[in-house]
Every structure is written in C-alpha cells, then in structure tokens.
Short mmCIF file of C-alpha atoms and ligand atoms in Angstrom, two decimals:
data_model
loop_
_atom_site.label_atom_id
_atom_site.label_comp_id
_atom_site.label_asym_id
_atom_site.label_seq_id
_atom_site.Cartn_x
_atom_site.Cartn_y
_atom_site.Cartn_z
CA MET F 38 3.79 15.88 20.04
CA ALA F 39 5.84 18.52 22.82
CA GLU F 40 5.70 22.33 21.59
CA ASP F 41 9.10 23.24 19.72
CA LYS F 42 10.70 24.77 17.27
CA TYR F 43 9.15 23.15 14.49
CA THR F 44 5.16 24.19 15.54
CA PRO F 45 2.83 26.32 13.36
CA LYS F 46 1.64 29.47 14.15
CA PRO F 47 -0.62 31.72 12.70
CA GLU F 48 2.31 33.86 11.06
CA HIS F 49 3.36 30.57 8.82
CA LYS F 50 -0.28 31.13 6.62
CA PHE F 51 -0.59 26.89 7.00
CA THR F 52 -4.03 25.61 5.74
CA PHE F 53 -5.55 23.33 4.52
CA GLY F 54 -8.99 21.92 2.39
CA LEU F 55 -11.83 20.35 4.00
CA TRP F 56 -11.37 18.54 1.83
CA THR F 57 -8.53 17.16 2.82
CA VAL F 58 -8.76 16.86 6.65
CA GLY F 59 -12.39 15.40 5.39
CA ASN F 60 -10.46 13.32 2.87
CA ARG F 61 -13.20 10.28 3.60
CA GLY F 62 -9.98 7.17 2.05
CA ARG F 63 -12.86 6.63 -1.05
CA ASP F 64 -10.75 5.33 -4.02
CA PRO F 65 -11.31 4.00 -7.55
CA PHE F 66 -11.68 0.20 -5.87
CA GLY F 67 -13.02 0.84 -2.27
CA ASP F 68 -15.63 2.87 0.23
CA ALA F 69 -14.53 5.43 2.11
CA VAL F 70 -12.67 4.32 5.35
CA ARG F 71 -13.67 7.41 7.88
CA PRO F 72 -16.92 8.66 8.71
CA THR F 73 -17.81 12.13 6.87
CA LEU F 74 -16.43 14.32 9.02
CA PRO F 75 -18.80 17.95 9.22
CA PRO F 76 -17.29 21.25 7.91
CA VAL F 77 -17.50 22.54 11.65
CA GLU F 78 -15.17 19.38 12.72
CA ALA F 79 -13.22 20.04 11.09
CA VAL F 80 -12.32 23.37 11.47
CA ARG F 81 -12.14 22.85 15.55
CA MET F 82 -9.04 20.36 14.56
CA LEU F 83 -7.33 22.28 12.06
CA ALA F 84 -7.46 24.68 15.31
CA GLU F 85 -6.73 22.03 17.56
CA VAL F 86 -3.45 21.25 14.75
CA GLY F 87 -1.59 24.58 14.75
CA ALA F 88 -3.36 26.07 11.12
CA TYR F 89 -4.34 29.31 9.89
CA GLY F 90 -6.64 28.64 8.14
CA VAL F 91 -9.42 26.13 6.34
CA ASN F 92 -10.27 26.74 2.42
CA PHE F 93 -13.63 24.86 0.76
CA HIS F 94 -15.16 24.40 -2.61
CA ASP F 95 -19.24 25.33 -2.71
CA ASN F 96 -20.21 22.10 -1.14
CA ASP F 97 -17.80 21.13 0.49
CA LEU F 98 -19.45 23.37 3.67
CA VAL F 99 -23.24 23.55 1.19
CA PRO F 100 -24.90 20.83 -0.20
CA ILE F 101 -25.81 20.64 -3.79
CA ASP F 102 -29.05 20.87 -2.41
CA ALA F 103 -29.09 22.66 -0.13
CA THR F 104 -32.39 25.58 0.76
CA PRO F 105 -31.53 29.43 0.90
CA PRO F 106 -32.43 29.24 4.33
CA GLU F 107 -29.94 26.11 5.02
CA ARG F 108 -27.16 27.49 3.18
CA ASP F 109 -27.37 30.54 5.68
CA GLN F 110 -27.75 28.50 8.37
CA ILE F 111 -24.90 26.23 7.44
CA VAL F 112 -22.53 29.82 6.75
CA ARG F 113 -23.72 31.07 10.48
CA ASP F 114 -22.45 28.01 12.25
CA PHE F 115 -19.23 27.88 10.38
CA LYS F 116 -18.67 31.54 10.58
CA ALA F 117 -18.64 30.60 14.51
CA ALA F 118 -16.29 27.37 14.94
CA CYS F 119 -13.78 30.00 12.79
CA GLU F 120 -14.80 32.74 14.90
CA GLU F 121 -14.26 30.26 17.82
CA ASN F 122 -11.27 28.59 16.86
CA GLY F 123 -9.44 32.00 15.35
CA ILE F 124 -9.02 29.88 12.25
CA VAL F 125 -9.72 32.38 8.98
CA VAL F 126 -10.61 31.65 5.82
CA PRO F 127 -8.39 33.03 2.70
CA MET F 128 -9.21 30.93 -0.31
CA ALA F 129 -12.53 30.16 -1.86
CA THR F 130 -13.23 27.64 -4.22
CA VAL F 131 -15.74 25.58 -6.58
CA ASN F 132 -16.99 22.16 -6.72
CA LEU F 133 -16.99 21.63 -11.55
CA PHE F 134 -16.25 18.10 -11.09
CA TYR F 135 -18.16 15.69 -8.96
CA GLU F 136 -21.83 15.80 -10.22
CA PRO F 137 -23.28 13.97 -13.16
CA VAL F 138 -22.93 17.75 -15.27
CA PHE F 139 -19.85 17.54 -15.42
CA ARG F 140 -19.17 14.48 -17.21
CA ASP F 141 -18.10 16.19 -20.19
CA GLY F 142 -16.93 20.01 -18.79
CA ALA F 143 -18.39 22.59 -17.52
CA PHE F 144 -16.50 25.73 -18.88
CA THR F 145 -15.74 23.54 -22.11
CA SER F 146 -18.69 21.88 -22.40
CA ASN F 147 -19.65 21.14 -25.46
CA ASP F 148 -23.23 22.49 -24.10
CA ALA F 149 -23.94 25.84 -23.63
CA SER F 150 -26.60 25.42 -20.70
CA VAL F 151 -23.66 23.21 -18.58
CA ARG F 152 -21.32 26.12 -19.81
CA ALA F 153 -23.63 29.42 -18.16
CA TYR F 154 -24.53 26.33 -14.87
CA SER F 155 -20.34 26.54 -14.60
CA VAL F 156 -20.21 30.13 -14.77
CA GLN F 157 -23.38 30.59 -12.58
CA LYS F 158 -22.32 27.75 -9.27
CA THR F 159 -19.07 29.75 -10.05
CA MET F 160 -20.38 33.28 -8.74
CA ARG F 161 -22.13 31.60 -6.43
CA ALA F 162 -19.03 29.84 -4.66
CA MET F 163 -17.25 33.61 -4.90
CA ASP F 164 -20.71 34.89 -2.84
CA LEU F 165 -20.36 32.04 -0.36
CA GLY F 166 -16.12 32.47 -0.57
CA ALA F 167 -17.33 36.64 -0.22
CA GLU F 168 -18.94 35.58 3.01
CA PHE F 169 -15.88 34.32 4.33
CA GLY F 170 -13.07 37.15 3.80
CA ALA F 171 -11.47 35.53 0.54
CA LYS F 172 -9.01 37.17 -0.96
CA VAL F 173 -8.10 33.75 -3.53
CA PHE F 174 -9.96 32.12 -5.32
CA VAL F 175 -8.89 28.69 -7.28
CA LEU F 176 -10.84 27.27 -9.89
CA TRP F 177 -8.94 23.70 -10.68
CA GLY F 178 -10.41 22.44 -13.80
CA GLY F 179 -10.17 18.71 -13.62
CA ARG F 180 -13.15 17.72 -16.25
CA GLU F 181 -11.85 20.54 -18.98
CA GLY F 182 -10.52 17.75 -20.51
CA VAL F 183 -10.85 14.97 -22.95
CA GLU F 184 -10.96 11.22 -24.12
CA THR F 185 -11.10 12.11 -27.18
CA ASP F 186 -10.70 14.23 -29.02
CA GLY F 187 -13.02 14.16 -31.90
CA CYS F 188 -15.63 15.35 -29.73
CA ARG F 189 -14.69 19.36 -30.01
CA ARG F 190 -11.22 21.24 -31.36
CA PRO F 191 -9.15 21.70 -28.88
CA ASP F 192 -8.64 25.56 -29.51
CA GLU F 193 -12.94 25.81 -28.70
CA ALA F 194 -11.70 24.57 -25.46
CA ILE F 195 -9.33 26.45 -25.02
CA LYS F 196 -11.65 29.96 -26.24
CA ARG F 197 -14.64 28.58 -23.79
CA LEU F 198 -12.61 28.74 -21.05
CA ARG F 199 -11.27 32.99 -22.04
CA GLU F 200 -15.11 33.40 -21.74
CA ALA F 201 -15.46 32.02 -18.92
CA LEU F 202 -12.84 33.34 -17.22
CA ASN F 203 -13.39 36.82 -18.91
CA TYR F 204 -16.75 36.51 -17.14
CA LEU F 205 -15.92 35.74 -13.81
CA CYS F 206 -13.70 38.80 -13.63
CA GLU F 207 -15.92 40.84 -14.30
CA TYR F 208 -18.19 39.74 -11.61
CA SER F 209 -15.95 39.67 -9.04
CA LEU F 210 -15.17 43.78 -9.35
CA SER F 211 -18.25 44.11 -10.21
CA GLN F 212 -19.68 42.53 -7.09
CA ASN F 213 -15.81 44.43 -4.67
CA TYR F 214 -15.30 40.93 -4.32
CA GLY F 215 -11.23 41.89 -4.63
CA TYR F 216 -10.39 38.69 -5.39
CA LYS F 217 -7.65 37.14 -7.53
CA PHE F 218 -8.08 34.28 -9.92
CA ALA F 219 -5.24 31.00 -9.27
CA LEU F 220 -5.94 28.90 -11.95
CA GLU F 221 -5.05 25.55 -11.54
CA ALA F 222 -3.32 23.08 -13.78
CA LYS F 223 -3.39 19.67 -14.24
CA PRO F 224 -2.14 16.38 -16.91
CA ASN F 225 -4.04 14.93 -16.15
CA GLU F 226 -7.48 12.98 -14.12
CA PRO F 227 -9.67 12.51 -13.64
CA ARG F 228 -9.97 13.17 -17.27
CA ALA F 229 -7.91 11.41 -19.83
CA ASP F 230 -6.11 14.03 -21.01
CA ILE F 231 -7.00 17.98 -19.46
CA TYR F 232 -6.59 20.83 -21.76
CA MET F 233 -4.32 23.25 -19.40
CA PRO F 234 -1.08 20.68 -18.39
CA THR F 235 0.79 22.72 -16.57
CA THR F 236 1.72 25.98 -14.67
CA GLY F 237 3.11 27.24 -18.08
CA ALA F 238 0.12 26.09 -20.36
CA TYR F 239 -1.63 28.26 -17.24
CA LEU F 240 1.04 31.27 -17.65
CA ALA F 241 0.37 31.95 -21.45
CA PHE F 242 -3.48 32.03 -21.58
CA ILE F 243 -3.35 34.77 -17.92
CA THR F 244 -1.97 37.22 -20.88
CA THR F 245 -4.77 36.53 -23.46
CA LEU F 246 -7.71 37.38 -21.57
CA ASP F 247 -9.69 40.53 -20.38
CA ARG F 248 -8.13 40.89 -16.79
CA PRO F 249 -5.07 39.65 -16.44
CA GLU F 250 -3.99 41.75 -13.48
CA ILE F 251 -6.62 39.90 -11.05
CA VAL F 252 -5.08 36.13 -12.93
CA GLY F 253 -2.42 34.27 -11.66
CA VAL F 254 -1.83 30.54 -11.03
CA ASN F 255 -2.21 28.24 -8.15
CA PRO F 256 0.74 25.01 -8.74
CA GLU F 257 -0.38 21.92 -7.16
CA VAL F 258 3.62 19.39 -6.52
CA ALA F 259 1.92 16.82 -8.01
CA HIS F 260 0.56 18.60 -10.41
CA GLU F 261 3.94 18.56 -11.64
CA HIS F 262 5.28 15.57 -10.67
CA MET F 263 2.53 13.53 -12.27
CA SER F 264 4.42 14.94 -15.56
CA GLY F 265 8.19 14.64 -14.87
CA LEU F 266 8.41 18.74 -13.97
CA ASN F 267 10.07 20.16 -11.50
CA MET F 268 7.41 22.27 -9.55
CA THR F 269 10.59 24.06 -7.50
CA HIS F 270 10.78 26.29 -12.19
CA ALA F 271 7.15 26.13 -12.60
CA VAL F 272 6.31 27.90 -8.87
CA ALA F 273 9.34 30.76 -10.09
CA GLN F 274 8.64 31.39 -13.04
CA ALA F 275 4.89 31.99 -11.41
CA TRP F 276 6.75 34.46 -9.15
CA GLU F 277 9.03 35.75 -11.50
CA ALA F 278 5.46 36.47 -13.45
CA GLY F 279 4.31 38.17 -10.94
CA LYS F 280 1.85 35.20 -11.60
CA LEU F 281 1.88 33.26 -7.19
CA PHE F 282 -1.13 33.43 -6.11
CA HIS F 283 -1.59 30.44 -4.23
CA ILE F 284 -0.07 27.87 -3.88
CA ASP F 285 -0.90 24.07 -3.12
CA LEU F 286 1.58 21.30 -1.21
CA ASN F 287 1.43 17.62 -1.29
CA ASP F 288 3.74 14.93 -2.91
CA GLN F 289 3.55 12.63 -5.46
CA VAL F 290 5.68 10.08 -7.26
CA PRO F 291 6.11 10.85 -10.94
CA GLY F 292 4.90 8.87 -13.71
CA ARG F 293 1.82 7.19 -10.82
CA TYR F 294 -2.20 8.08 -10.28
CA ASP F 295 -2.82 11.35 -7.98
CA GLN F 296 -1.24 10.42 -5.07
CA ASP F 297 -1.71 13.45 -2.97
CA LEU F 298 0.81 12.51 -0.51
CA ARG F 299 2.18 14.10 2.76
CA PHE F 300 4.47 17.48 1.88
CA ALA F 301 7.96 16.34 1.34
CA SER F 302 7.06 12.51 2.02
CA ALA F 303 8.35 11.17 -1.53
CA ASN F 304 10.46 13.80 -2.82
CA LEU F 305 12.58 15.33 0.01
CA LYS F 306 14.71 17.18 -2.01
CA ALA F 307 12.48 18.64 -4.44
CA ALA F 308 10.50 19.69 -1.46
CA PHE F 309 13.29 21.53 -0.25
CA TRP F 310 14.75 23.35 -3.10
CA LEU F 311 9.94 24.52 -2.88
CA VAL F 312 10.58 25.14 0.04
CA LYS F 313 14.25 27.43 -0.01
CA PHE F 314 12.82 29.28 -2.77
CA LEU F 315 9.06 30.28 -1.05
CA GLU F 316 11.01 31.40 2.04
CA ASP F 317 14.60 33.23 -0.20
CA VAL F 318 12.31 35.35 -2.51
CA GLY F 319 9.46 35.93 0.24
CA TYR F 320 6.37 34.73 -0.99
CA ASP F 321 3.49 35.95 1.88
CA GLY F 322 0.54 34.32 0.59
CA SER F 323 -0.95 30.59 2.46
CA ARG F 324 1.04 27.62 2.19
CA HIS F 325 -2.48 24.98 1.77
CA PHE F 326 -1.83 21.76 1.67
CA ASP F 327 -3.38 19.93 -0.78
CA ALA F 328 -3.38 16.04 0.62
CA HIS F 329 -4.99 14.44 2.15
CA ALA F 330 -3.77 10.73 4.91
CA TYR F 331 -2.96 8.09 4.56
CA ARG F 332 -6.22 5.68 3.64
CA THR F 333 -5.19 2.95 6.81
CA GLU F 334 -5.85 6.18 8.57
CA ASP F 335 -8.42 6.98 12.16
CA TYR F 336 -8.48 11.27 12.79
CA GLU F 337 -5.70 10.19 15.30
CA GLY F 338 -4.65 9.46 11.92
CA VAL F 339 -5.52 12.35 9.64
CA LYS F 340 -4.13 14.69 12.74
CA ASP F 341 -0.60 13.10 12.57
CA PHE F 342 -0.67 13.52 8.47
CA ALA F 343 -2.01 17.38 8.91
CA ARG F 344 0.66 17.80 11.43
CA GLY F 345 3.28 16.64 9.70
CA CYS F 346 3.04 18.21 6.24
CA MET F 347 3.56 22.06 9.24
CA ARG F 348 6.29 20.16 10.50
CA THR F 349 7.89 19.06 7.93
CA TYR F 350 7.32 22.05 5.60
CA LEU F 351 9.23 24.14 9.03
CA ILE F 352 11.87 21.51 9.51
CA LEU F 353 12.61 22.72 5.84
CA LYS F 354 12.72 26.27 6.76
CA GLU F 355 14.74 25.63 8.96
CA LYS F 356 16.96 23.27 6.86
CA ALA F 357 17.57 26.53 4.56
CA ARG F 358 18.12 29.04 6.71
CA GLN F 359 21.53 26.64 7.20
CA TRP F 360 22.02 26.49 4.04
CA ASN F 361 22.22 30.08 3.46
CA ASN F 362 24.24 30.55 6.69
CA ASP F 363 26.67 27.78 5.81
CA SER F 364 29.76 28.91 5.11
CA GLU F 365 31.71 26.42 2.63
CA ILE F 366 28.25 27.05 0.22
CA LYS F 367 28.23 30.71 1.16
CA SER F 368 32.01 30.46 -0.18
CA MET F 369 30.55 28.09 -3.69
CA LEU F 370 28.53 30.16 -3.84
CA ALA F 371 30.57 33.79 -3.58
CA ASP F 372 32.62 32.31 -6.80
CA ILE F 373 29.90 31.18 -8.56
CA ALA F 374 28.70 35.14 -8.17
CA LYS F 375 32.30 35.66 -9.28
CA ASN F 376 32.07 34.83 -12.88
CA ASN F 377 28.31 36.07 -13.17
CA PRO F 378 29.40 40.05 -12.92
CA ASN F 379 26.31 42.51 -12.03
CA GLY F 380 23.42 39.31 -13.47
CA SER F 381 24.02 40.47 -17.69
CA ALA F 382 26.03 39.13 -20.18
CA LEU F 383 24.78 41.46 -22.47
CA GLY F 384 23.49 44.78 -21.58
CA LYS F 385 20.65 47.04 -23.24
CA PHE F 386 20.56 45.31 -27.55
CA GLU F 387 22.70 48.22 -29.24
CA LYS F 388 23.55 48.22 -32.26
CA GLY F 389 27.19 49.40 -31.87
CA LYS F 390 27.88 47.00 -29.08
CA ALA F 391 26.27 43.79 -30.46
CA ALA F 392 28.58 44.71 -33.59
CA SER F 393 31.47 44.42 -30.93
CA LEU F 394 29.61 40.67 -29.27
CA LEU F 395 29.87 39.55 -32.90
CA ALA F 396 33.57 40.29 -33.17
CA LYS F 397 34.91 39.14 -30.42
CA GLU F 398 37.18 35.65 -29.09
CA PHE F 399 35.64 33.39 -26.71
CA ASP F 400 38.08 30.84 -25.62
CA ARG F 401 35.88 28.10 -25.54
CA ALA F 402 38.50 25.14 -24.07
CA SER F 403 39.35 27.38 -21.04
CA LEU F 404 35.75 28.21 -20.84
CA ALA F 405 34.90 24.55 -20.29
CA ALA F 406 37.67 23.76 -18.73
CA LYS F 407 37.14 24.34 -15.14
CA GLY F 408 35.29 22.33 -12.71
CA LEU F 409 31.99 24.41 -11.06
CA GLN F 410 31.92 21.77 -8.14
CA TYR F 411 28.35 21.33 -8.29
CA GLU F 412 29.07 17.86 -7.06
CA GLN F 413 30.57 19.13 -3.15
CA LEU F 414 27.44 21.81 -3.85
CA ASP F 415 24.60 18.71 -3.91
CA GLN F 416 26.64 16.67 -1.20
CA LEU F 417 26.77 19.14 1.75
CA THR F 418 22.89 20.35 0.83
CA ILE F 419 22.45 16.23 1.45
CA ASP F 420 24.70 15.99 4.16
CA ILE F 421 22.49 19.22 5.25
CA LEU F 422 18.87 17.33 4.70
CA LEU F 423 20.36 14.65 6.59
CA GLY F 424 21.50 15.94 9.31
CA VAL F 425 25.39 15.29 9.90
CA ARG F 426 26.12 18.46 9.45
C1 GCO R 121 -6.91 17.24 -7.56
C2 GCO R 121 -7.30 19.04 -7.83
C3 GCO R 121 -7.76 19.37 -6.23
C4 GCO R 121 -8.33 20.45 -6.19
C5 GCO R 121 -8.90 21.43 -5.53
C6 GCO R 121 -9.39 22.92 -5.48
O1 GCO R 121 -6.12 16.47 -7.68
O2 GCO R 121 -8.18 17.19 -7.11
O3 GCO R 121 -5.17 19.55 -7.04
O4 GCO R 121 -7.46 19.34 -4.07
O5 GCO R 121 -6.68 21.25 -6.01
O6 GCO R 121 -10.35 21.17 -6.43
O7 GCO R 121 -9.60 23.99 -6.70
MN1 MN R 122 -4.14 17.50 -7.02
MN1 MN R 123 -5.42 21.23 -5.35
#
C-alpha cells in the first residue's frame, strides 16, 4: 500500500502483542494454520507494517521451562531486535491462564500454593518487562472465575485478588519499577464466569486497594461487546476517574464467542465514537491492538490484518476531525450547549438553595415538547462515515 495520510507513524503509538501477530489460528475445533512466528521475527514484521511498539506475556518471549542462561540469551536477542527495528516495549503482562496449574484460577485459586506461585510468576514477569522499560503492567484474570459457584464463596475470591494486587503493588514500588497496573475485565471465556466481568467492576475494586493510585484499567472492545455493553461508556468512566492506563482495541459481535476481530471490522460506528472519544480527550497512552488475523491467512495476511487495524484507526481519527469541524454539526452542538448553561443545573448544595429548588415550578409539558434532532445528528454522522459528506 502506498504512503498516504493514513500511514502509521511512531507518534500514533500503535502497539501489538507478540501473541496477536504471532497467533497461529488455533481454535477449539482445529489446530494451528500458521507456523510459529519467533519473537524476533514478529518485531521485524511490526516494524515493517509501521507499528510503534510490541507487548508480551512472559511466556510469549521466554518459554516457561527456559533455564536462566537461556532466558538471558532470549532477552539479549529480543532487545537487539527491538533496537535494530526501532520498536519499544510500553507494556508487559503475565500468562496466568495457559498452564494446567491455573485450571482453578491463579490469584483466586483455592490452593494457597497456586496463589503464591501466581504471584511469584507475576513478579518475574514484572522483572522481565522492566528490563525492556515497560511502564504499564496489564493483568487479565482469564482463569479467575468458575464453572460452579459451589467451589468457593465469590467474595472470598475478591479478597484473594485484593491480597495479590496489594502485594504486587508493593513489589513494584520496592523495585522502583514505576509500573502502573492496568486491570482487564472480561465477562467469560475461558471460564464460564469471570469474577471481574466489566471495567466498572474493576473501577470499584481499585478503590479498595492499598495503592489505588498506581492501579487503573485496560478496557477491551471485545470484552465489553461480549456482554452487549458500550465500550466508549466504559472507557469514558475510566478516563473520568483518571484510570485509563491502557486500552485493548479489536472488535466483536455481541453475543458470540470471543472473536478478536480486526479493529472496527464489525461495529464501525461504535469504533468511531471510541476513536473520537480517545482523540477528543487527548488520551496519550498506547493504542494497543489485541486481535488476530482470520484463520484463513498466511503471514502476508497477518500483515494485512495489522495494517488494517492501524489504517482504520487513522481513518476514524480523520472522520472525528471532520465531525468536529462540520458546520452543521457544530451549530447543532451549539444548540445543545445553549440549553446547558455552565454545565451544572444545580451548583453546590446549600440548604436555602435546595429549598428554592424544591419550591420551583417546572413546566414538564413544554420541557418535553421540542424535538431534539438527534436523528439528524446521527444521520450526519453516518453520512460522514460513509464518505458522502
Ligand atoms: C483475551 C484477553 C487477553 C489479554 C492478554 C493481556 O481475551 O484473551 O484479551 O488477550 O488481553 O492476556 O494480559
Ligand atoms: Mn480479549
Ligand atoms: Mn485483551
């Protein structure tokens, strides 16, 4: 594809996980369709398609049974590949779901040894990420859930999760790693039910931690859509709380298995509002794509997939700019603003003012009489998205 204004640049902060471009297309019904992509090759591929960074789980890079010298050699080679290709590592994470030992959870397992092992594995993954300068550490508790609630009280699981998180925060601080933890919610898959099903659930949980200031969230499009929720609303709540530490971009049709589709390939309008929000508020973290190519693709197709994620993001960013500058939309927004003087209808609570609010007469009928023109506003949005405006 020739260079154009939708060509990704480092300042766009597009990142991919090793597990995303390295995804081999295995699913519950069929085996791998693509050969293993060595991490060093993945870095080359990401540089070729114009990405800014690469993220990894501990075992995407270092096999779980690697000896210390093997580990160090892998780290050296990977570092050299990143430097050579101008690729950075903004985020690291830990795999607490693949190995059979995690079959009943990691931090929430009923077995105290499994819980301790999970924290140990995470600390080592933090050491690994820190060697590459990662400043965000994502925690996704894929196995922290149940098939039957007979196995433990769910509030006990929350307490165990808190204990692990508090410990890991102290570890990060004691090592001066400067990590911000980003907790990633998902309603289900691989467990029948996962304890922290939504971004909102994590936002509430974070306030109960010892070091809430270094813990935020990593909302994922697919995870919100799986439960039929609005990703942009989840992101907005996280942003407003100062907790949007990372984001996982992909796509997902609600009500289906976890699809991890190319960003914006299923719900274009939802993706538009999301990109517009991120750009409007000036989110300056990574735009991380946690998705993978169709099972029909070879590695040329994986590049098409990766380029597509970034290209669509940049097109939607341009559409958002067009939306913000559209004079008809601007005048509609000005009308909306006119009816919302100073943003606040109430001001600060004062007894006297509350008494006058209680006494005030509102003309309900006239307040409900005027059409709001949101149909027109949305159609203008559609016209922009479809390129006829
Ligand atoms: C999934 C999750 C994972 C996490 C990753 C980072 O549905 O499998 O999205 O891909 O994002 O493990 O911790
Ligand atoms: Mn996911
Ligand atoms: Mn994810």
